[in-house]
Tab-separated table of C-alpha atoms and ligand atoms in Angstrom:
chain	number	residue	atom	x	y	z
J	1370	MET	CA	-26.590	-28.445	45.789
J	1371	SER	CA	-26.901	-32.100	45.773
J	1372	LYS	CA	-25.861	-33.229	42.199
J	1373	LYS	CA	-22.600	-34.635	41.324
J	1374	PRO	CA	-20.295	-31.987	39.060
J	1375	VAL	CA	-20.229	-32.711	35.633
J	1376	ARG	CA	-17.762	-31.661	32.753
J	1377	VAL	CA	-17.996	-29.641	29.875
J	1378	ALA	CA	-15.629	-28.954	27.210
J	1379	VAL	CA	-16.281	-26.010	24.463
J	1380	THR	CA	-14.443	-25.845	22.167
J	1381	GLY	CA	-13.236	-21.731	20.368
J	1382	ALA	CA	-14.147	-20.657	23.798
J	1383	ALA	CA	-13.565	-17.408	23.084
J	1384	GLY	CA	-15.100	-17.085	19.758
J	1385	GLN	CA	-18.371	-15.046	18.644
J	1386	ILE	CA	-20.729	-18.843	19.871
J	1387	GLY	CA	-18.027	-19.621	22.698
J	1388	TYR	CA	-18.754	-15.893	24.131
J	1389	ALA	CA	-22.878	-16.307	23.664
J	1390	ILE	CA	-22.772	-20.055	24.817
J	1391	LEU	CA	-20.430	-20.245	28.248
J	1392	PHE	CA	-22.547	-18.150	30.205
J	1393	ARG	CA	-26.037	-19.665	29.426
J	1394	ILE	CA	-24.631	-23.197	30.056
J	1395	ALA	CA	-22.860	-21.196	33.700
J	1396	SER	CA	-26.613	-20.935	34.482
J	1397	GLY	CA	-27.672	-23.681	34.024
J	1398	GLU	CA	-29.826	-23.317	30.985
J	1399	MET	CA	-28.648	-25.909	29.351
J	1400	LEU	CA	-28.197	-28.468	31.369
J	1401	GLY	CA	-30.784	-27.587	34.715
J	1402	LYS	CA	-30.477	-25.833	37.374
J	1403	ASP	CA	-29.743	-28.600	39.815
J	1404	GLN	CA	-27.095	-29.273	38.288
J	1405	PRO	CA	-22.613	-27.879	38.737
J	1406	VAL	CA	-20.188	-27.578	36.134
J	1407	VAL	CA	-16.396	-27.601	35.190
J	1408	LEU	CA	-15.863	-26.042	32.413
J	1409	SER	CA	-12.916	-26.911	30.163
J	1410	LEU	CA	-12.290	-24.642	28.012
J	1411	LEU	CA	-10.163	-24.539	24.643
J	1412	GLU	CA	-8.816	-22.978	22.398
J	1413	VAL	CA	-5.900	-22.863	20.305
J	1414	PRO	CA	-2.457	-22.379	21.418
J	1415	VAL	CA	-1.929	-18.622	19.770
J	1416	GLU	CA	-1.698	-16.106	22.794
J	1417	LYS	CA	-3.727	-13.796	21.237
J	1418	ALA	CA	-6.804	-16.735	21.415
J	1419	GLN	CA	-5.800	-17.874	24.629
J	1420	GLN	CA	-5.705	-13.897	25.789
J	1421	ALA	CA	-8.826	-13.573	25.146
J	1422	LEU	CA	-10.177	-16.641	26.262
J	1423	GLN	CA	-8.637	-15.231	29.980
J	1424	GLY	CA	-11.102	-12.076	29.113
J	1425	VAL	CA	-14.175	-14.096	29.221
J	1426	ILE	CA	-13.021	-16.480	32.201
J	1427	MET	CA	-12.623	-13.376	34.655
J	1428	GLU	CA	-16.264	-12.524	33.042
J	1429	LEU	CA	-17.518	-16.189	34.020
J	1430	GLN	CA	-15.753	-15.589	37.117
J	1431	ASP	CA	-17.727	-12.444	37.358
J	1432	CYS	CA	-21.088	-13.459	37.073
J	1433	ALA	CA	-20.213	-15.427	40.794
J	1434	PHE	CA	-22.827	-18.700	38.756
J	1435	PRO	CA	-23.669	-20.902	41.952
J	1436	LEU	CA	-24.054	-23.421	39.225
J	1437	VAL	CA	-20.112	-22.992	38.381
J	1438	VAL	CA	-18.007	-25.423	40.707
J	1439	GLY	CA	-14.393	-24.892	38.105
J	1440	ILE	CA	-13.279	-23.026	34.718
J	1441	GLU	CA	-10.501	-24.772	33.145
J	1442	ALA	CA	-8.478	-23.052	29.960
J	1443	HIS	CA	-6.753	-25.786	27.467
J	1444	SER	CA	-4.987	-25.778	24.311
J	1445	ASP	CA	-4.653	-28.765	23.770
J	1446	PRO	CA	-7.485	-31.344	22.887
J	1447	MET	CA	-5.660	-34.333	25.617
J	1448	THR	CA	-6.014	-32.444	28.369
J	1449	ALA	CA	-9.248	-30.147	27.584
J	1450	PHE	CA	-11.349	-33.260	27.191
J	1451	LYS	CA	-9.663	-35.249	29.871
J	1452	ASP	CA	-13.394	-37.082	31.893
J	1453	VAL	CA	-15.893	-34.769	29.702
J	1454	ASP	CA	-19.441	-35.890	30.127
J	1455	TYR	CA	-20.434	-33.203	27.367
J	1456	ALA	CA	-18.492	-31.911	24.632
J	1457	LEU	CA	-19.493	-28.845	22.380
J	1458	LEU	CA	-16.882	-28.014	19.452
J	1459	ILE	CA	-18.043	-24.607	17.684
J	1460	GLY	CA	-13.890	-24.094	17.422
J	1461	SER	CA	-13.157	-24.403	13.390
J	1462	ARG	CA	-13.389	-21.634	11.125
J	1463	PRO	CA	-16.754	-19.486	10.543
J	1464	ARG	CA	-17.292	-18.749	7.034
J	1465	GLY	CA	-16.986	-15.603	4.686
J	1466	PRO	CA	-19.934	-13.603	2.783
J	1467	GLY	CA	-20.146	-16.007	-0.818
J	1468	MET	CA	-18.919	-18.771	1.028
J	1469	GLU	CA	-20.942	-22.065	0.610
J	1470	ARG	CA	-19.618	-24.450	4.324
J	1471	ALA	CA	-18.754	-27.278	2.112
J	1472	GLU	CA	-15.457	-24.909	1.646
J	1473	LEU	CA	-14.591	-25.214	5.025
J	1474	LEU	CA	-13.647	-28.872	4.665
J	1475	ALA	CA	-10.400	-28.209	3.616
J	1476	VAL	CA	-9.631	-25.790	6.750
J	1477	ASN	CA	-11.324	-27.795	10.109
J	1478	ALA	CA	-11.632	-31.517	9.145
J	1479	GLU	CA	-8.067	-32.198	10.738
J	1480	ILE	CA	-9.312	-29.962	13.700
J	1481	PHE	CA	-11.820	-32.988	13.846
J	1482	THR	CA	-9.756	-34.903	13.099
J	1483	ALA	CA	-7.463	-34.893	16.211
J	1484	GLN	CA	-10.420	-33.074	18.831
J	1485	GLY	CA	-11.841	-37.063	17.552
J	1486	LYS	CA	-9.176	-38.358	18.542
J	1487	ALA	CA	-8.057	-36.714	22.121
J	1488	LEU	CA	-11.840	-37.877	22.804
J	1489	ASN	CA	-11.342	-41.337	21.916
J	1490	ALA	CA	-8.494	-41.560	23.953
J	1491	VAL	CA	-9.665	-38.884	27.375
J	1492	ALA	CA	-13.414	-38.530	27.260
J	1493	SER	CA	-15.746	-40.117	29.472
J	1494	ARG	CA	-17.171	-42.934	27.192
J	1495	ASN	CA	-20.935	-41.932	27.792
J	1496	VAL	CA	-20.034	-38.144	26.624
J	1497	LYS	CA	-22.148	-36.466	24.893
J	1498	VAL	CA	-20.778	-34.830	22.233
J	1499	LEU	CA	-22.279	-32.114	19.197
J	1500	VAL	CA	-20.812	-30.412	16.508
J	1501	VAL	CA	-21.216	-27.075	15.926
J	1502	GLY	CA	-18.435	-25.813	13.570
J	1503	ASN	CA	-18.926	-26.046	9.547
J	1504	PRO	CA	-19.199	-28.047	7.702
J	1505	ALA	CA	-20.954	-29.598	10.647
J	1506	ASN	CA	-22.715	-32.794	10.217
J	1507	THR	CA	-18.915	-34.526	8.199
J	1508	ASN	CA	-16.983	-32.330	11.200
J	1509	ALA	CA	-19.291	-34.350	13.616
J	1510	TYR	CA	-19.069	-37.896	10.804
J	1511	ILE	CA	-15.174	-37.491	10.632
J	1512	ALA	CA	-14.818	-36.629	15.113
J	1513	MET	CA	-16.756	-40.057	15.238
J	1514	LYS	CA	-14.668	-42.249	12.817
J	1515	SER	CA	-11.863	-40.820	14.507
J	1516	ALA	CA	-12.955	-41.910	17.524
J	1517	PRO	CA	-13.766	-45.181	17.088
J	1518	ASP	CA	-13.474	-46.904	21.054
J	1519	LEU	CA	-16.788	-44.422	21.775
J	1520	PRO	CA	-20.479	-45.843	20.551
J	1521	ARG	CA	-20.896	-44.065	18.052
J	1522	LYS	CA	-24.531	-42.938	19.377
J	1523	ASN	CA	-22.627	-40.099	21.433
J	1524	PHE	CA	-21.488	-38.217	17.654
J	1525	THR	CA	-24.157	-35.591	17.214
J	1526	ALA	CA	-23.938	-33.036	14.733
J	1527	MET	CA	-26.355	-29.450	14.988
J	1528	LEU	CA	-29.350	-29.304	12.790
J	1529	ARG	CA	-31.153	-26.854	15.736
J	1530	LEU	CA	-30.518	-24.278	14.209
J	1531	ASP	CA	-32.024	-24.937	10.702
J	1532	HIS	CA	-35.440	-26.460	12.952
J	1533	ASN	CA	-35.699	-23.144	15.406
J	1534	ARG	CA	-36.097	-21.493	12.311
J	1535	ALA	CA	-38.162	-24.109	10.628
J	1536	LEU	CA	-40.427	-23.526	13.069
J	1537	SER	CA	-40.559	-19.890	12.908
J	1538	GLN	CA	-41.154	-19.575	9.314
J	1539	LEU	CA	-44.490	-21.282	9.771
J	1540	ALA	CA	-45.700	-20.029	13.054
J	1541	ASP	CA	-45.720	-16.755	10.640
J	1542	LYS	CA	-47.082	-18.148	8.178
J	1543	THR	CA	-49.830	-20.005	9.670
J	1544	GLY	CA	-49.956	-17.033	12.792
J	1545	LYS	CA	-49.754	-19.176	15.154
J	1546	ALA	CA	-47.475	-19.407	18.393
J	1547	VAL	CA	-44.148	-20.992	17.688
J	1548	ALA	CA	-44.552	-22.901	21.289
J	1549	ASP	CA	-47.614	-24.750	19.480
J	1550	ILE	CA	-46.113	-26.460	16.603
J	1551	GLU	CA	-45.143	-29.703	17.174
J	1552	LYS	CA	-43.731	-32.667	14.752
J	1553	MET	CA	-41.320	-31.450	12.934
J	1554	ALA	CA	-38.786	-32.246	11.434
J	1555	VAL	CA	-35.471	-31.293	9.453
J	1556	TRP	CA	-33.906	-34.238	7.281
J	1557	GLY	CA	-30.034	-34.236	6.455
J	1558	ASN	CA	-27.301	-31.829	5.768
J	1559	HIS	CA	-27.214	-28.603	7.994
J	1560	SER	CA	-26.745	-26.596	4.625
J	1561	PRO	CA	-28.837	-25.186	1.141
J	1562	THR	CA	-30.244	-28.702	0.787
J	1563	MET	CA	-31.766	-29.660	4.341
J	1564	TYR	CA	-35.022	-30.887	3.927
J	1565	ALA	CA	-37.291	-28.647	6.267
J	1566	ASP	CA	-40.282	-30.869	5.814
J	1567	TYR	CA	-43.872	-30.162	7.701
J	1568	ARG	CA	-45.678	-33.008	6.264
J	1569	PHE	CA	-46.361	-34.452	9.913
J	1570	ALA	CA	-46.809	-31.238	11.271
J	1571	THR	CA	-49.801	-29.900	14.077
J	1572	VAL	CA	-50.692	-27.403	16.009
J	1573	ASN	CA	-53.736	-28.670	18.893
J	1574	GLY	CA	-53.834	-31.768	16.316
J	1575	GLU	CA	-54.506	-29.519	13.716
J	1576	SER	CA	-52.550	-30.511	10.702
J	1577	VAL	CA	-50.096	-27.168	9.592
J	1578	LYS	CA	-49.855	-28.086	5.913
J	1579	ASP	CA	-53.867	-28.081	5.469
J	1580	MET	CA	-53.455	-24.359	7.379
J	1581	ILE	CA	-50.595	-23.645	4.596
J	1582	ASN	CA	-52.213	-25.649	1.605
J	1583	ASP	CA	-49.690	-24.014	-0.761
J	1584	HIS	CA	-46.699	-26.022	-2.162
J	1585	ASP	CA	-45.258	-23.321	-4.668
J	1586	TRP	CA	-44.789	-21.721	-0.990
J	1587	ASN	CA	-42.976	-24.695	0.436
J	1588	ALA	CA	-40.869	-25.489	-2.199
J	1589	ASN	CA	-39.540	-21.883	-3.480
J	1590	THR	CA	-39.957	-19.874	-0.531
J	1591	PHE	CA	-40.161	-22.049	3.095
J	1592	LEU	CA	-36.607	-24.366	1.990
J	1593	PRO	CA	-34.830	-21.703	0.662
J	1594	THR	CA	-35.895	-19.319	3.500
J	1595	VAL	CA	-34.595	-21.944	5.771
J	1596	GLY	CA	-32.044	-22.874	4.188
J	1597	LYS	CA	-30.286	-20.010	3.189
J	1598	ARG	CA	-30.267	-18.172	6.235
J	1599	GLY	CA	-27.037	-18.309	7.309
J	1600	ALA	CA	-26.078	-16.892	4.692
J	1601	ALA	CA	-28.604	-14.229	4.692
J	1602	ILE	CA	-27.492	-13.414	8.299
J	1603	ILE	CA	-23.371	-13.347	7.361
J	1604	ALA	CA	-24.927	-10.935	3.972
J	1605	ALA	CA	-26.538	-8.582	6.895
J	1606	ARG	CA	-24.163	-8.848	9.354
J	1607	GLY	CA	-21.079	-9.509	7.952
J	1608	VAL	CA	-20.112	-12.515	10.321
J	1609	SER	CA	-22.666	-15.188	11.262
J	1610	SER	CA	-24.972	-16.326	13.116
J	1611	ALA	CA	-23.562	-16.205	17.374
J	1612	ALA	CA	-26.199	-16.334	19.451
J	1613	SER	CA	-29.084	-17.681	17.061
J	1614	ALA	CA	-26.347	-20.500	17.162
J	1615	ALA	CA	-25.633	-20.476	20.991
J	1616	ASN	CA	-29.289	-20.659	21.194
J	1617	ALA	CA	-29.623	-23.922	19.034
J	1618	ALA	CA	-26.290	-26.179	20.940
J	1619	ILE	CA	-28.487	-25.353	24.204
J	1620	ASP	CA	-31.435	-26.459	22.742
J	1621	HIS	CA	-29.945	-29.346	21.753
J	1622	MET	CA	-27.782	-31.052	24.672
J	1623	HIS	CA	-30.411	-29.660	26.938
J	1624	ASP	CA	-32.958	-31.974	25.129
J	1625	TRP	CA	-30.284	-34.849	24.973
J	1626	ALA	CA	-30.053	-34.771	28.322
J	1627	LEU	CA	-32.962	-34.119	29.839
J	1628	GLY	CA	-35.773	-35.533	27.282
J	1629	THR	CA	-38.619	-33.796	24.936
J	1630	ASN	CA	-41.279	-35.196	26.936
J	1631	GLY	CA	-42.744	-37.010	23.171
J	1632	LYS	CA	-41.646	-33.809	21.041
J	1633	TRP	CA	-40.226	-34.208	18.582
J	1634	VAL	CA	-37.151	-32.497	17.574
J	1635	THR	CA	-33.916	-32.548	15.203
J	1636	MET	CA	-30.597	-34.325	15.682
J	1637	GLY	CA	-27.748	-34.836	13.505
J	1638	VAL	CA	-27.143	-38.324	14.431
J	1639	PRO	CA	-25.782	-41.473	12.847
J	1640	SER	CA	-27.622	-42.857	10.547
J	1641	ASN	CA	-28.517	-47.156	11.396
J	1642	GLY	CA	-29.939	-47.894	7.547
J	1643	GLU	CA	-33.106	-45.387	9.147
J	1644	TYR	CA	-35.116	-44.663	5.481
J	1645	GLY	CA	-32.427	-46.203	3.426
J	1646	ILE	CA	-29.907	-43.223	4.404
J	1647	PRO	CA	-26.979	-45.848	4.571
J	1648	LYS	CA	-24.888	-46.882	8.049
J	1649	ASP	CA	-23.047	-44.207	9.496
J	1650	THR	CA	-23.910	-40.951	7.559
J	1651	MET	CA	-24.528	-37.744	10.065
J	1652	PHE	CA	-28.484	-37.418	8.558
J	1653	GLY	CA	-30.829	-35.020	10.193
J	1654	PHE	CA	-33.425	-36.848	11.811
J	1655	PRO	CA	-36.225	-36.018	13.544
J	1656	VAL	CA	-35.767	-37.646	17.507
J	1657	THR	CA	-37.166	-38.059	20.551
J	1658	CYS	CA	-35.376	-37.620	23.892
J	1659	GLU	CA	-35.781	-39.663	26.898
J	1660	GLY	CA	-33.284	-40.606	29.719
J	1661	GLY	CA	-30.411	-39.096	27.929
J	1662	GLU	CA	-30.241	-41.226	24.798
J	1663	TYR	CA	-32.289	-40.038	21.435
J	1664	LYS	CA	-34.663	-42.123	19.261
J	1665	LEU	CA	-35.493	-41.847	16.027
J	1666	VAL	CA	-38.992	-41.160	14.344
J	1667	GLU	CA	-39.481	-44.298	12.337
J	1668	GLY	CA	-42.295	-44.617	10.010
J	1669	LEU	CA	-43.232	-41.280	8.465
J	1670	THR	CA	-44.306	-41.605	5.327
J	1671	ILE	CA	-41.994	-40.312	2.222
J	1672	ASP	CA	-44.087	-39.314	-0.454
J	1673	ALA	CA	-41.735	-38.230	-3.690
J	1674	PHE	CA	-41.110	-34.634	-3.403
J	1675	SER	CA	-39.663	-35.784	0.028
J	1676	GLN	CA	-37.336	-38.694	-1.862
J	1677	GLU	CA	-36.159	-36.838	-3.635
J	1678	CYS	CA	-34.844	-33.710	-1.466
J	1679	ILE	CA	-33.671	-36.273	0.777
J	1680	ASN	CA	-31.492	-37.736	-2.305
J	1681	LYS	CA	-30.254	-34.700	-2.650
J	1682	THR	CA	-28.986	-33.721	0.592
J	1683	LEU	CA	-28.360	-37.314	1.314
J	1684	LYS	CA	-26.184	-37.291	-2.151
J	1685	GLU	CA	-24.131	-33.860	-1.018
J	1686	LEU	CA	-23.197	-35.575	2.472
J	1687	GLN	CA	-21.739	-38.320	0.185
J	1688	ASP	CA	-19.973	-36.333	-1.600
J	1689	GLU	CA	-18.667	-34.431	1.390
J	1690	GLN	CA	-17.787	-37.949	2.957
J	1691	ALA	CA	-15.887	-38.891	0.492
J	1692	GLY	CA	-13.699	-35.990	-0.036
J	1693	VAL	CA	-12.595	-36.457	3.865
J	1694	ALA	CA	-11.894	-40.203	3.312
J	1695	HIS	CA	-8.131	-39.773	2.697
J	1696	LEU	CA	-8.001	-38.743	6.526
J	1697	LEU	CA	-10.238	-40.980	8.173
P	2419	NAD	P1	-15.303	-17.378	15.678
P	2419	NAD	O1	-14.308	-16.960	14.535
P	2419	NAD	O2	-16.184	-16.611	16.654
P	2419	NAD	O3	-14.347	-18.527	17.044
P	2419	NAD	C1	-13.999	-19.005	16.489
P	2419	NAD	C2	-13.246	-19.758	17.767
P	2419	NAD	O4	-12.464	-20.948	18.334
P	2419	NAD	C3	-11.530	-18.568	18.321
P	2419	NAD	O5	-12.198	-18.408	18.383
P	2419	NAD	C4	-10.236	-19.982	17.400
P	2419	NAD	O6	-10.184	-19.170	17.899
P	2419	NAD	C5	-11.450	-20.793	17.838
P	2419	NAD	N1	-10.310	-22.015	16.970
P	2419	NAD	C6	-10.107	-22.297	16.444
P	2419	NAD	N2	-9.348	-23.646	15.415
P	2419	NAD	C7	-9.879	-24.678	16.519
P	2419	NAD	C8	-8.756	-25.273	17.452
P	2419	NAD	N3	-9.102	-26.512	16.299
P	2419	NAD	N4	-9.586	-25.771	18.932
P	2419	NAD	C9	-9.799	-25.051	19.673
P	2419	NAD	N5	-10.607	-23.547	19.284
P	2419	NAD	C10	-9.951	-22.918	17.911
P	2419	NAD	O7	-16.408	-18.684	15.280
P	2419	NAD	P2	-18.137	-18.762	15.731
P	2419	NAD	O8	-18.726	-17.253	14.766
P	2419	NAD	O9	-17.735	-19.067	17.155
P	2419	NAD	O10	-18.116	-20.423	14.379
P	2419	NAD	C11	-18.022	-21.534	14.793
P	2419	NAD	C12	-18.307	-22.414	13.631
P	2419	NAD	O11	-19.287	-22.538	14.220
P	2419	NAD	C13	-17.633	-21.704	12.048
P	2419	NAD	O12	-17.343	-22.756	11.761
P	2419	NAD	C14	-19.358	-21.516	12.119
P	2419	NAD	O13	-19.386	-21.906	10.713
P	2419	NAD	C15	-20.524	-22.854	12.842
P	2419	NAD	N6	-21.840	-22.303	13.119
P	2419	NAD	C16	-22.367	-22.809	13.023
P	2419	NAD	C17	-23.634	-23.359	13.201
P	2419	NAD	C18	-24.588	-24.915	13.007
P	2419	NAD	O14	-25.653	-24.365	12.847
P	2419	NAD	N7	-24.117	-25.228	12.996
P	2419	NAD	C19	-24.111	-22.432	13.067
P	2419	NAD	C20	-22.825	-21.200	12.771
P	2419	NAD	C21	-22.060	-21.212	13.483
P	2420	LMR	C1	-25.871	-20.872	9.951
P	2420	LMR	O1	-26.735	-21.792	9.602
P	2420	LMR	O2	-25.890	-19.510	10.238
P	2420	LMR	C2	-24.514	-21.098	10.379
P	2420	LMR	O3	-24.062	-22.666	10.252
P	2420	LMR	C3	-23.356	-20.542	9.941
P	2420	LMR	C4	-23.037	-19.929	8.168
P	2420	LMR	O4	-21.681	-20.334	7.549
P	2420	LMR	O5	-24.369	-20.351	7.565
């Protein structure tokens, strides 16, 4: 183990997603089996949460993970984020049955203002931030805007769950393996308005769109299934997705840090005006990653149906952003 340890902050560490993700980070699934980590775990300063966090830490210790060289419990983001190289901002209220994610803005927005400021003050200048807490795009936007001394590109939102959900639906529809589907993209907000776009997707060079050749299925089955999957899971489980969310967060950070070998993945990243999306909007785009940096896939043609879908999800994000302007 010759690599220098990196510091990984996880907020909401005693929550459902926290419990599903920490053991996988600790085993090297996120940053590689040769990358030692110090886990810096943040929970609210409430006795019950801190006690639950101690229980999670005991379990992490009992795994004797060779890559874990330190585990810290925190109740203040200013200490939790000190010198962190990676920050997974998960901690926040999840929605319950019948709620939309945007309804969480009022309760969760302040968390991301405070955490953005703390990252700005104490994190590594190269910190890679992934916001999972909902509404993820707008919370990531808030954190980014609250951290003016950090590069904007360090802040990202999780669209990977939508991306993975879309891949799985496409594999089912075409009878092909998930691993063979390339060039899938999800545009926009992590919400039912997201636009999962398989127009460019291929399996061994063959067009997935041509294989399916069914616009009605796309508009009336595929997009609603992917867009409303979170609600379907809440209806079935009574609580929101956790293992699949943790898995998507691992995929997102893994690919950002270690690269995608030219494969497209979806990340929510601040726009620089690409595809007509106004600068700074935290928008799901197809990207490739290499050398610890993501790069947008540019120059894709946007047809009338796609433009309509992109406009709808953009409008929703702009409304969310307007709703938090007073915090920034
Ligand atoms: P949970 O209620 O099980 O756990 C959340 C934890 O965060 C709790 O332990 C809570 O004490 C803690 N917390 C709350 N405020 C905090 C703060 N300011 N600092 C540190 N910790 C804090 O919820 P969960 O199921 O783990 O979900 C967490 C969030 O992730 C929710 O907002 C949920 O909607 C979201 N989510 C997003 C996606 C996505 O694809 N982007 C997927 C699934 C869930
Ligand atoms: C999901 O997509 O499963 C999460 O964002 C949780 C939710 O509220 O839908």
